[in-house]
Amino acid sequence: MGYEFNYEEKMGTLLISDEDFTRLVRFVQRNYGIDLHQKRQLIQSRLTATIKGRGFSDFKSYVDYLLLKGSGDDINELLVKLTTNYTYFMRETDSFDYFQKSILPQITRRKADKTLAIWSAGCSSGEEPYNITMYMMDYFGSQWGAWDTRILATDLSLGALEKAEKGVYQLPENFPEQWRESYFTPAGGRRYQVTKQVRNNVIFRQFNLMDPIQFRRKFDVIFCRNVMIYFDQPTKTALIRRFYDATVPGGYLIISLSETLPPNLPYKRVSTSIFQK
Ligand SMILES: C[S@@+](CC[C@H](N)C(=O)[O-])C[C@H]1O[C@@H](n2cnc3c(N)ncnc32)[C@H](O)[C@@H]1O
């Protein structure tokens, strides 16, 4: 007795009951495809401040509120706390190189209307779609202006999208100097802003990947990297089938080098983490 209390309680972390844990995990999984069933500690540690800050005394009242009356902002706050927006420029350059050297020459050859449709699904704070734009500008060179290359970039997190729209970043060490000079302007200290020309090539929208895909056009290339890591297998399979339907024949899906596709999907693998319809 006396000193044998729970470490979390001592630190002021709220504990979640089995019942509330199950309710919360099911809710998030059903609506957002995110699998939290092994994240009990994370839920407790990351949500305690939110719950207290919102004036709730325990997980039960917070989960009751969320499931019955939670607004889009409440859900957004929850998901931001429980997932990661971690991203950076020049991430998995092998995939970008393949995109530039193999995919672009192939798809541009058959495009009489000079229009490409590219989607960065789960774009976080924008580094990925801006980076894709830079690879395309580099590829097209003086022909850039003749093509419509606008990228649709979507994410669930409004905070990440806000940062993306601003386009101000600290660049990683390995970022090519020539690209920094061509595609950024200094923004104070070690920060740089993506040029207007690059920013104008990307259209940011909030979109939940659990929702039906009803964009006007089908895509030539879909990038969905480091997003499905949160999803369970059935959610992943269903999403990839929706991607397939939203892709033109011969179009591509690019996932992260650390991910694999579930079996029995109609895509043909053409390179590591790159698949063709
Ligand atoms: C780790 S970041 C990946 C960013 C970028 N694609 C990359 O590879 O660097 C994962 C992003 O997926 C988003 N995300 C997670 N679940 C989502 C969902 N159901 N719908 C849309 N975006 C989601 C998160 O908000 C986060 O910004």
GROMACS .gro file of C-alpha atoms and ligand atoms in nm:
model
  304
    1MET     CA    1   0.000   0.000   0.000
    2GLY     CA    2   0.108   0.361  -0.018
    3TYR     CA    3   0.363   0.366  -0.298
    4GLU     CA    4   0.216   0.089  -0.514
    5PHE     CA    5   0.012   0.312  -0.741
    6ASN     CA    6   0.015   0.306  -1.116
    7TYR     CA    7   0.297   0.503  -1.281
    8GLU     CA    8   0.059   0.664  -1.533
    9GLU     CA    9  -0.177   0.781  -1.259
   10LYS     CA   10   0.116   0.928  -1.073
   11MET     CA   11   0.213   1.126  -1.383
   12GLY     CA   12  -0.143   1.255  -1.418
   13THR     CA   13  -0.215   1.044  -1.728
   14LEU     CA   14  -0.580   0.940  -1.751
   15LEU     CA   15  -0.650   0.569  -1.788
   16ILE     CA   16  -0.903   0.430  -2.035
   17SER     CA   17  -1.131   0.139  -1.940
   18ASP     CA   18  -1.155  -0.170  -2.162
   19GLU     CA   19  -1.504  -0.069  -2.267
   20ASP     CA   20  -1.414   0.288  -2.366
   21PHE     CA   21  -1.098   0.167  -2.538
   22THR     CA   22  -1.303  -0.075  -2.750
   23ARG     CA   23  -1.563   0.192  -2.832
   24LEU     CA   24  -1.296   0.443  -2.938
   25VAL     CA   25  -1.092   0.194  -3.140
   26ARG     CA   26  -1.403   0.068  -3.324
   27PHE     CA   27  -1.520   0.420  -3.399
   28VAL     CA   28  -1.186   0.527  -3.545
   29GLN     CA   29  -1.143   0.204  -3.740
   30ARG     CA   30  -1.491   0.211  -3.891
   31ASN     CA   31  -1.478   0.576  -3.997
   32TYR     CA   32  -1.112   0.638  -4.076
   33GLY     CA   33  -0.964   0.293  -4.131
   34ILE     CA   34  -0.698   0.363  -3.868
   35ASP     CA   35  -0.613   0.061  -3.657
   36LEU     CA   36  -0.543   0.159  -3.296
   37HIS     CA   37  -0.607  -0.171  -3.118
   38GLN     CA   38  -0.243  -0.197  -3.011
   39LYS     CA   39  -0.214   0.170  -2.918
   40ARG     CA   40  -0.364   0.183  -2.570
   41GLN     CA   41  -0.061   0.353  -2.415
   42LEU     CA   42  -0.043   0.602  -2.699
   43ILE     CA   43  -0.414   0.687  -2.664
   44GLN     CA   44  -0.374   0.745  -2.291
   45SER     CA   45  -0.059   0.952  -2.313
   46ARG     CA   46  -0.150   1.159  -2.618
   47LEU     CA   47  -0.513   1.231  -2.529
   48THR     CA   48  -0.487   1.313  -2.160
   49ALA     CA   49  -0.404   1.681  -2.215
   50THR     CA   50  -0.679   1.716  -2.479
   51ILE     CA   51  -0.939   1.560  -2.249
   52LYS     CA   52  -0.843   1.772  -1.950
   53GLY     CA   53  -0.809   2.083  -2.164
   54ARG     CA   54  -1.161   2.035  -2.296
   55GLY     CA   55  -1.296   2.011  -1.940
   56PHE     CA   56  -1.372   1.636  -1.935
   57SER     CA   57  -1.275   1.449  -1.620
   58ASP     CA   58  -1.222   1.106  -1.774
   59PHE     CA   59  -1.208   0.904  -2.095
   60LYS     CA   60  -1.569   0.788  -2.058
   61SER     CA   61  -1.720   1.137  -2.085
   62TYR     CA   62  -1.482   1.227  -2.370
   63VAL     CA   63  -1.564   0.911  -2.570
   64ASP     CA   64  -1.940   0.961  -2.502
   65TYR     CA   65  -1.915   1.314  -2.635
   66LEU     CA   66  -1.705   1.221  -2.937
   67LEU     CA   67  -1.931   0.936  -3.049
   68LEU     CA   68  -2.255   1.128  -3.001
   69LYS     CA   69  -2.174   1.489  -3.080
   70GLY     CA   70  -1.812   1.512  -3.197
   71SER     CA   71  -1.767   1.774  -3.471
   72GLY     CA   72  -1.529   1.752  -3.764
   73ASP     CA   73  -1.279   1.963  -3.566
   74ASP     CA   74  -1.300   1.730  -3.264
   75ILE     CA   75  -1.231   1.428  -3.481
   76ASN     CA   76  -0.953   1.609  -3.658
   77GLU     CA   77  -0.788   1.695  -3.327
   78LEU     CA   78  -0.816   1.331  -3.218
   79LEU     CA   79  -0.661   1.194  -3.537
   80VAL     CA   80  -0.382   1.450  -3.540
   81LYS     CA   81  -0.290   1.339  -3.188
   82LEU     CA   82  -0.294   0.969  -3.274
   83THR     CA   83  -0.130   0.957  -3.615
   84THR     CA   84   0.186   1.106  -3.756
   85ASN     CA   85   0.219   1.367  -4.029
   86TYR     CA   86   0.591   1.294  -4.052
   87THR     CA   87   0.717   1.362  -4.403
   88TYR     CA   88   1.014   1.528  -4.572
   89PHE     CA   89   1.156   1.630  -4.908
   90MET     CA   90   1.351   1.373  -5.112
   91ARG     CA   91   1.182   1.085  -4.927
   92GLU     CA   92   1.246   0.755  -5.108
   93THR     CA   93   1.409   0.915  -5.410
   94ASP     CA   94   1.425   0.575  -5.589
   95SER     CA   95   1.049   0.603  -5.644
   96PHE     CA   96   1.074   0.962  -5.766
   97ASP     CA   97   1.356   0.860  -6.002
   98TYR     CA   98   1.146   0.576  -6.143
   99PHE     CA   99   0.855   0.817  -6.182
  100GLN     CA  100   1.075   1.064  -6.372
  101LYS     CA  101   1.277   0.822  -6.583
  102SER     CA  102   1.024   0.549  -6.665
  103ILE     CA  103   0.669   0.659  -6.591
  104LEU     CA  104   0.672   1.015  -6.725
  105PRO     CA  105   0.824   0.923  -7.065
  106GLN     CA  106   0.567   0.645  -7.099
  107ILE     CA  107   0.255   0.837  -7.007
  108THR     CA  108   0.345   1.161  -7.183
  109ARG     CA  109   0.396   0.972  -7.510
  110ARG     CA  110   0.028   0.883  -7.530
  111LYS     CA  111  -0.117   1.215  -7.410
  112ALA     CA  112  -0.232   1.420  -7.706
  113ASP     CA  113  -0.410   1.672  -7.480
  114LYS     CA  114  -0.090   1.736  -7.278
  115THR     CA  115  -0.272   1.685  -6.949
  116LEU     CA  116  -0.151   1.465  -6.664
  117ALA     CA  117  -0.363   1.367  -6.366
  118ILE     CA  118  -0.160   1.297  -6.054
  119TRP     CA  119  -0.284   1.245  -5.699
  120SER     CA  120  -0.080   1.265  -5.381
  121ALA     CA  121  -0.315   1.081  -5.141
  122GLY     CA  122  -0.217   1.149  -4.779
  123CYS     CA  123   0.008   1.441  -4.871
  124SER     CA  124   0.056   1.565  -4.512
  125SER     CA  125   0.223   1.909  -4.507
  126GLY     CA  126   0.289   1.919  -4.882
  127GLU     CA  127   0.650   1.811  -4.926
  128GLU     CA  128   0.549   1.511  -5.141
  129PRO     CA  129   0.334   1.690  -5.405
  130TYR     CA  130   0.580   1.982  -5.425
  131ASN     CA  131   0.866   1.738  -5.469
  132ILE     CA  132   0.676   1.555  -5.745
  133THR     CA  133   0.623   1.894  -5.914
  134MET     CA  134   0.998   1.962  -5.903
  135TYR     CA  135   1.073   1.625  -6.067
  136MET     CA  136   0.818   1.707  -6.336
  137MET     CA  137   0.956   2.057  -6.398
  138ASP     CA  138   1.300   1.906  -6.424
  139TYR     CA  139   1.170   1.647  -6.670
  140PHE     CA  140   0.973   1.884  -6.893
  141GLY     CA  141   1.232   2.164  -6.896
  142SER     CA  142   1.133   2.424  -7.155
  143GLN     CA  143   0.818   2.221  -7.237
  144TRP     CA  144   0.681   2.270  -6.885
  145GLY     CA  145   0.441   2.551  -6.981
  146ALA     CA  146   0.288   2.343  -7.259
  147TRP     CA  147   0.158   2.079  -7.016
  148ASP     CA  148  -0.117   2.080  -6.755
  149THR     CA  149   0.051   1.891  -6.473
  150ARG     CA  150  -0.155   2.003  -6.173
  151ILE     CA  151  -0.146   1.763  -5.882
  152LEU     CA  152  -0.438   1.692  -5.652
  153ALA     CA  153  -0.300   1.662  -5.297
  154THR     CA  154  -0.531   1.545  -5.019
  155ASP     CA  155  -0.510   1.472  -4.650
  156LEU     CA  156  -0.739   1.429  -4.352
  157SER     CA  157  -0.549   1.674  -4.134
  158LEU     CA  158  -0.647   2.038  -4.175
  159GLY     CA  159  -0.341   2.148  -3.977
  160ALA     CA  160  -0.110   1.968  -4.220
  161LEU     CA  161  -0.297   2.115  -4.519
  162GLU     CA  162  -0.266   2.466  -4.377
  163LYS     CA  163   0.110   2.424  -4.353
  164ALA     CA  164   0.114   2.279  -4.705
  165GLU     CA  165  -0.066   2.581  -4.851
  166LYS     CA  166   0.197   2.813  -4.699
  167GLY     CA  167   0.479   2.603  -4.840
  168VAL     CA  168   0.745   2.720  -4.594
  169TYR     CA  169   1.002   2.460  -4.486
  170GLN     CA  170   1.347   2.388  -4.355
  171LEU     CA  171   1.515   2.180  -4.620
  172PRO     CA  172   1.701   1.858  -4.542
  173GLU     CA  173   2.079   1.839  -4.583
  174ASN     CA  174   2.055   1.623  -4.896
  175PHE     CA  175   1.827   1.863  -5.082
  176PRO     CA  176   1.987   1.951  -5.419
  177GLU     CA  177   2.125   2.305  -5.406
  178GLN     CA  178   2.028   2.375  -5.763
  179TRP     CA  179   1.666   2.287  -5.687
  180ARG     CA  180   1.671   2.506  -5.376
  181GLU     CA  181   1.778   2.798  -5.595
  182SER     CA  182   1.523   2.725  -5.869
  183TYR     CA  183   1.219   2.623  -5.667
  184PHE     CA  184   1.242   2.818  -5.338
  185THR     CA  185   1.283   3.172  -5.211
  186PRO     CA  186   1.445   3.249  -4.872
  187ALA     CA  187   1.185   3.295  -4.597
  188GLY     CA  188   1.408   3.398  -4.305
  189GLY     CA  189   1.659   3.203  -4.101
  190ARG     CA  190   1.697   2.852  -4.239
  191ARG     CA  191   1.350   2.853  -4.388
  192TYR     CA  192   1.252   2.862  -4.754
  193GLN     CA  193   0.921   2.908  -4.932
  194VAL     CA  194   0.828   2.706  -5.239
  195THR     CA  195   0.797   2.944  -5.538
  196LYS     CA  196   0.455   3.052  -5.656
  197GLN     CA  197   0.502   2.858  -5.978
  198VAL     CA  198   0.552   2.533  -5.786
  199ARG     CA  199   0.274   2.614  -5.537
  200ASN     CA  200   0.031   2.683  -5.821
  201ASN     CA  201   0.086   2.333  -5.953
  202VAL     CA  202  -0.067   2.174  -5.644
  203ILE     CA  203  -0.433   2.181  -5.541
  204PHE     CA  204  -0.481   2.091  -5.174
  205ARG     CA  205  -0.809   1.946  -5.048
  206GLN     CA  206  -0.924   1.772  -4.733
  207PHE     CA  207  -1.029   1.417  -4.816
  208ASN     CA  208  -1.086   1.108  -4.602
  209LEU     CA  209  -0.950   0.803  -4.783
  210MET     CA  210  -1.233   0.597  -4.635
  211ASP     CA  211  -1.482   0.789  -4.851
  212PRO     CA  212  -1.583   0.694  -5.206
  213ILE     CA  213  -1.347   0.841  -5.468
  214GLN     CA  214  -1.555   1.067  -5.687
  215PHE     CA  215  -1.308   1.301  -5.851
  216ARG     CA  216  -1.394   1.419  -6.198
  217ARG     CA  217  -1.101   1.256  -6.375
  218LYS     CA  218  -0.922   0.927  -6.348
  219PHE     CA  219  -0.557   0.943  -6.250
  220ASP     CA  220  -0.242   0.859  -6.443
  221VAL     CA  221  -0.043   0.819  -6.122
  222ILE     CA  222  -0.150   0.789  -5.758
  223PHE     CA  223   0.111   0.833  -5.486
  224CYS     CA  224  -0.007   0.689  -5.154
  225ARG     CA  225   0.307   0.648  -4.946
  226ASN     CA  226   0.331   0.589  -4.571
  227VAL     CA  227  -0.044   0.628  -4.523
  228MET     CA  228  -0.179   0.273  -4.535
  229ILE     CA  229   0.060   0.176  -4.254
  230TYR     CA  230  -0.224   0.271  -4.017
  231PHE     CA  231  -0.486   0.061  -4.192
  232ASP     CA  232  -0.581  -0.299  -4.127
  233GLN     CA  233  -0.572  -0.546  -4.418
  234PRO     CA  234  -0.941  -0.531  -4.526
  235THR     CA  235  -0.935  -0.149  -4.516
  236LYS     CA  236  -0.615  -0.146  -4.720
  237THR     CA  237  -0.752  -0.394  -4.976
  238ALA     CA  238  -1.074  -0.197  -5.017
  239LEU     CA  239  -0.885   0.132  -5.058
  240ILE     CA  240  -0.650  -0.013  -5.319
  241ARG     CA  241  -0.948  -0.142  -5.517
  242ARG     CA  242  -1.092   0.209  -5.511
  243PHE     CA  243  -0.753   0.345  -5.628
  244TYR     CA  244  -0.758   0.088  -5.909
  245ASP     CA  245  -1.101   0.202  -6.024
  246ALA     CA  246  -0.988   0.565  -6.010
  247THR     CA  247  -0.683   0.500  -6.234
  248VAL     CA  248  -0.668   0.511  -6.615
  249PRO     CA  249  -0.571   0.183  -6.787
  250GLY     CA  250  -0.191   0.170  -6.784
  251GLY     CA  251  -0.177   0.415  -6.490
  252TYR     CA  252   0.031   0.366  -6.176
  253LEU     CA  253   0.009   0.333  -5.799
  254ILE     CA  254   0.320   0.421  -5.597
  255ILE     CA  255   0.337   0.312  -5.234
  256SER     CA  256   0.620   0.337  -4.982
  257LEU     CA  257   0.929   0.115  -5.004
  258SER     CA  258   0.844  -0.020  -4.658
  259GLU     CA  259   0.490  -0.128  -4.756
  260THR     CA  260   0.351  -0.423  -4.948
  261LEU     CA  261   0.025  -0.469  -5.134
  262PRO     CA  262  -0.221  -0.727  -5.000
  263PRO     CA  263  -0.254  -1.036  -5.225
  264ASN     CA  264  -0.507  -1.087  -5.507
  265LEU     CA  265  -0.518  -0.733  -5.636
  266PRO     CA  266  -0.532  -0.672  -6.010
  267TYR     CA  267  -0.223  -0.446  -6.028
  268LYS     CA  268   0.094  -0.563  -6.201
  269ARG     CA  269   0.414  -0.494  -6.005
  270VAL     CA  270   0.663  -0.309  -6.228
  271SER     CA  271   0.926  -0.211  -5.973
  272THR     CA  272   0.976  -0.204  -5.596
  273SER     CA  273   0.661  -0.045  -5.450
  274ILE     CA  274   0.536   0.058  -5.798
  275PHE     CA  275   0.230  -0.102  -5.959
  276GLN     CA  276   0.056  -0.063  -6.294
  277LYS     CA  277  -0.308  -0.108  -6.391
  278LIG     C1  278   0.319   0.980  -4.250
  278LIG     S1  279   0.223   1.092  -4.344
  278LIG     C2  280   0.278   1.053  -4.509
  278LIG     C3  281   0.304   1.175  -4.594
  278LIG     C4  282   0.365   1.149  -4.732
  278LIG     N1  283   0.278   1.072  -4.815
  278LIG     C5  284   0.499   1.081  -4.720
  278LIG     O1  285   0.514   0.965  -4.759
  278LIG     O2  286   0.594   1.144  -4.669
  278LIG     C6  287   0.061   1.011  -4.338
  278LIG     C7  288  -0.055   1.104  -4.369
  278LIG     O3  289  -0.171   1.025  -4.390
  278LIG     C8  290  -0.282   1.099  -4.344
  278LIG     N2  291  -0.397   1.009  -4.323
  278LIG     C9  292  -0.409   0.909  -4.231
  278LIG     N3  293  -0.530   0.852  -4.241
  278LIG    C10  294  -0.596   0.916  -4.342
  278LIG    C11  295  -0.725   0.902  -4.399
  278LIG     N4  296  -0.814   0.812  -4.354
  278LIG     N5  297  -0.759   0.985  -4.501
  278LIG    C12  298  -0.671   1.078  -4.546
  278LIG     N6  299  -0.547   1.095  -4.496
  278LIG    C13  300  -0.511   1.016  -4.394
  278LIG    C14  301  -0.231   1.164  -4.216
  278LIG     O4  302  -0.307   1.277  -4.180
  278LIG    C15  303  -0.086   1.198  -4.253
  278LIG     O5  304  -0.072   1.331  -4.296
   0.00000   0.00000   0.00000
